[in-house]
PDB file of C-alpha atoms in Angstrom:
ATOM      1  CA  MET A1432      43.014  51.788 -68.093  1.00 81.00           C
ATOM      2  CA  LYS A1433      41.681  50.241 -65.109  1.00 89.00           C
ATOM      3  CA  GLU A1434      38.355  50.340 -66.060  1.00 94.00           C
ATOM      4  CA  LEU A1435      38.776  49.019 -69.191  1.00 94.00           C
ATOM      5  CA  LEU A1436      40.831  45.664 -67.779  1.00 94.00           C
ATOM      6  CA  TYR A1437      37.909  45.504 -65.491  1.00 96.00           C
ATOM      7  CA  SER A1438      35.106  45.701 -68.588  1.00 97.00           C
ATOM      8  CA  ALA A1439      37.098  43.314 -70.199  1.00 97.00           C
ATOM      9  CA  ALA A1440      36.919  40.964 -67.135  1.00 96.00           C
ATOM     10  CA  ASN A1441      33.608  41.184 -66.817  1.00 97.00           C
ATOM     11  CA  HIS A1442      33.037  40.634 -71.041  1.00 98.00           C
ATOM     12  CA  TYR A1443      35.494  37.521 -70.760  1.00 97.00           C
ATOM     13  CA  LYS A1444      33.004  36.250 -67.834  1.00 97.00           C
ATOM     14  CA  GLN A1445      30.061  36.680 -69.699  1.00 98.00           C
ATOM     15  CA  GLY A1446      31.289  35.345 -72.556  1.00 97.00           C
ATOM     16  CA  LYS A1447      31.790  31.804 -70.367  1.00 96.00           C
ATOM     17  CA  THR A1448      28.826  32.439 -69.433  1.00 97.00           C
ATOM     18  CA  CYS A1449      27.171  32.415 -72.719  1.00 97.00           C
ATOM     19  CA  ALA A1450      29.235  29.664 -73.642  1.00 95.00           C
ATOM     20  CA  GLU A1451      28.134  27.179 -71.165  1.00 95.00           C
ATOM     21  CA  GLN A1452      24.665  28.271 -71.760  1.00 96.00           C
ATOM     22  CA  GLY A1453      25.185  27.343 -75.585  1.00 94.00           C
ATOM     23  CA  ASP A1454      25.092  30.869 -77.002  1.00 96.00           C
ATOM     24  CA  ILE A1455      27.768  30.869 -78.883  1.00 95.00           C
ATOM     25  CA  LYS A1456      26.754  34.100 -80.716  1.00 95.00           C
ATOM     26  CA  GLY A1457      26.538  35.743 -77.227  1.00 97.00           C
ATOM     27  CA  ALA A1458      29.780  34.121 -76.315  1.00 97.00           C
ATOM     28  CA  LEU A1459      31.362  35.405 -79.352  1.00 97.00           C
ATOM     29  CA  ARG A1460      30.313  38.959 -78.949  1.00 97.00           C
ATOM     30  CA  ALA A1461      31.254  38.790 -75.645  1.00 98.00           C
ATOM     31  CA  TYR A1462      34.711  37.901 -76.168  1.00 98.00           C
ATOM     32  CA  SER A1463      35.008  40.452 -79.148  1.00 97.00           C
ATOM     33  CA  ASP A1464      33.917  43.362 -76.578  1.00 98.00           C
ATOM     34  CA  ALA A1465      36.839  42.149 -74.164  1.00 98.00           C
ATOM     35  CA  ILE A1466      39.102  41.892 -77.139  1.00 98.00           C
ATOM     36  CA  THR A1467      38.121  45.643 -78.327  1.00 97.00           C
ATOM     37  CA  ASP A1468      38.564  46.999 -74.562  1.00 97.00           C
ATOM     38  CA  LEU A1469      42.081  45.312 -73.954  1.00 97.00           C
ATOM     39  CA  HIS A1470      43.524  46.614 -77.447  1.00 96.00           C
ATOM     40  CA  ALA A1471      42.922  49.976 -75.794  1.00 96.00           C
ATOM     41  CA  VAL A1472      45.007  49.314 -72.643  1.00 95.00           C
ATOM     42  CA  LYS A1473      48.797  49.484 -72.796  1.00 94.00           C
ATOM     43  CA  PRO A1474      50.724  46.217 -73.093  1.00 92.00           C
ATOM     44  CA  GLN A1475      50.892  44.927 -69.062  1.00 93.00           C
ATOM     45  CA  ARG A1476      51.117  41.459 -67.934  1.00 92.00           C
ATOM     46  CA  MET A1477      47.255  41.399 -66.700  1.00 93.00           C
ATOM     47  CA  ARG A1478      45.985  42.361 -70.387  1.00 96.00           C
ATOM     48  CA  ASP A1479      48.729  39.963 -72.251  1.00 95.00           C
ATOM     49  CA  VAL A1480      47.131  37.251 -69.517  1.00 96.00           C
ATOM     50  CA  LEU A1481      43.204  38.093 -70.539  1.00 97.00           C
ATOM     51  CA  LEU A1482      44.051  38.215 -73.968  1.00 97.00           C
ATOM     52  CA  ALA A1483      45.406  34.993 -74.136  1.00 97.00           C
ATOM     53  CA  GLN A1484      42.346  33.678 -72.110  1.00 97.00           C
ATOM     54  CA  VAL A1485      40.142  35.365 -74.233  1.00 98.00           C
ATOM     55  CA  HIS A1486      41.398  34.422 -77.262  1.00 97.00           C
ATOM     56  CA  LEU A1487      41.777  30.586 -76.523  1.00 97.00           C
ATOM     57  CA  SER A1488      38.178  31.224 -74.916  1.00 97.00           C
ATOM     58  CA  ARG A1489      36.993  32.249 -78.539  1.00 97.00           C
ATOM     59  CA  TYR A1490      38.908  29.592 -80.461  1.00 96.00           C
ATOM     60  CA  GLN A1491      36.774  27.033 -78.793  1.00 95.00           C
ATOM     61  CA  VAL A1492      33.749  28.400 -78.906  1.00 95.00           C
ATOM     62  CA  ALA A1493      34.162  29.463 -82.548  1.00 94.00           C
ATOM     63  CA  LEU A1494      35.684  25.973 -83.351  1.00 91.00           C
ATOM     64  CA  SER A1495      32.528  24.542 -84.914  1.00 84.00           C
ATOM     65  CA  SER A1496      30.706  27.109 -86.242  1.00 87.00           C
ATOM     66  CA  GLU A1497      33.477  29.521 -87.946  1.00 88.00           C
ATOM     67  CA  PRO A1498      36.797  27.457 -88.227  1.00 87.00           C
ATOM     68  CA  GLU A1499      38.814  30.201 -90.326  1.00 86.00           C
ATOM     69  CA  ALA A1500      38.486  32.726 -87.374  1.00 88.00           C
ATOM     70  CA  ALA A1501      38.699  30.454 -84.756  1.00 94.00           C
ATOM     71  CA  LEU A1502      42.506  29.116 -86.387  1.00 94.00           C
ATOM     72  CA  GLU A1503      43.194  32.931 -85.761  1.00 95.00           C
ATOM     73  CA  ASP A1504      41.996  33.124 -82.203  1.00 97.00           C
ATOM     74  CA  LEU A1505      44.347  30.065 -81.199  1.00 96.00           C
ATOM     75  CA  ARG A1506      47.305  31.506 -82.721  1.00 96.00           C
ATOM     76  CA  PHE A1507      46.926  35.229 -81.159  1.00 97.00           C
ATOM     77  CA  GLY A1508      46.059  32.979 -77.842  1.00 97.00           C
ATOM     78  CA  TYR A1509      48.808  31.068 -78.300  1.00 96.00           C
ATOM     79  CA  SER A1510      51.298  33.802 -78.442  1.00 95.00           C
ATOM     80  CA  TYR A1511      49.940  36.013 -75.931  1.00 96.00           C
ATOM     81  CA  ALA A1512      50.116  32.908 -73.313  1.00 96.00           C
ATOM     82  CA  ARG A1513      53.902  32.200 -74.321  1.00 93.00           C
ATOM     83  CA  THR A1514      54.816  35.645 -73.560  1.00 91.00           C
ATOM     84  CA  THR A1515      52.567  35.696 -70.281  1.00 90.00           C
ATOM     85  CA  LYS A1516      54.973  33.283 -68.155  1.00 85.00           C
ATOM     86  CA  GLU A1517      51.332  32.584 -66.361  1.00 93.00           C
ATOM     87  CA  PRO A1518      51.817  28.905 -66.191  1.00 94.00           C
ATOM     88  CA  GLN A1519      47.956  27.568 -66.380  1.00 95.00           C
ATOM     89  CA  VAL A1520      46.914  29.821 -69.362  1.00 95.00           C
ATOM     90  CA  ARG A1521      50.260  28.572 -71.310  1.00 95.00           C
ATOM     91  CA  ASP A1522      49.686  24.806 -70.321  1.00 95.00           C
ATOM     92  CA  LEU A1523      46.269  25.371 -71.970  1.00 95.00           C
ATOM     93  CA  ALA A1524      47.322  27.179 -74.753  1.00 95.00           C
ATOM     94  CA  GLU A1525      50.264  24.265 -75.444  1.00 95.00           C
ATOM     95  CA  SER A1526      47.293  21.639 -75.002  1.00 94.00           C
ATOM     96  CA  LEU A1527      45.399  23.122 -77.596  1.00 94.00           C
ATOM     97  CA  TRP A1528      47.735  23.530 -79.694  1.00 93.00           C
ATOM     98  CA  ALA A1529      49.127  20.301 -79.554  1.00 92.00           C
ATOM     99  CA  GLU A1530      45.593  18.888 -80.056  1.00 90.00           C
ATOM    100  CA  HIS A1531      44.878  21.313 -83.409  1.00 90.00           C
ATOM    101  CA  LEU A1532      48.310  19.696 -84.861  1.00 90.00           C
ATOM    102  CA  ARG A1533      47.013  16.306 -84.350  1.00 87.00           C
ATOM    103  CA  GLY A1534      43.807  17.362 -85.851  1.00 82.00           C
ATOM    104  CA  ARG A1535      41.814  16.753 -82.726  1.00 64.00           C
ATOM    105  CA  PRO A1536      40.970  20.035 -81.055  1.00 59.00           C
ATOM    106  CA  GLN A1537      39.305  20.126 -77.651  1.00 55.00           C
ATOM    107  CA  ILE A1538      35.953  22.051 -77.515  1.00 53.00           C
ATOM    108  CA  LEU A1539      35.199  24.072 -74.639  1.00 50.00           C
ATOM    109  CA  PRO A1540      37.246  22.374 -71.837  1.00 49.00           C
ATOM    110  CA  SER A1541      37.264  23.921 -68.528  1.00 47.00           C
ATOM    111  CA  LEU A1542      39.428  27.197 -68.556  1.00 51.00           C
ATOM    112  CA  PRO A1543      41.851  28.421 -65.759  1.00 48.00           C
ATOM    113  CA  THR A1544      39.959  31.867 -64.700  1.00 50.00           C
ATOM    114  CA  ILE A1545      42.705  34.791 -63.600  1.00 47.00           C
TER     115      ILE A1545
END
């Protein structure tokens, strides 16, 4: 299971790098690979923190190109963040959710790392 968590973390980092370089498709692919790995791991705090981060990151990247899919990621990320009790991830999720409700979503702010 640790291997899957490490693999997911690597996919997450790869997704962040792709997003920073403007490679939206690469970022979305890497984030999807991270989510696939994480769903193969038994529920635990680290898994849920990483799932929240990946979903929130994918939301921010997909917002302009795939708004419906992005909204689903926001919902999942928000839900995972609320259960983790990780303050930085939870604050980011709350901020993104509030921006969504106001109709002014943030695109690509810096994300905390685990």
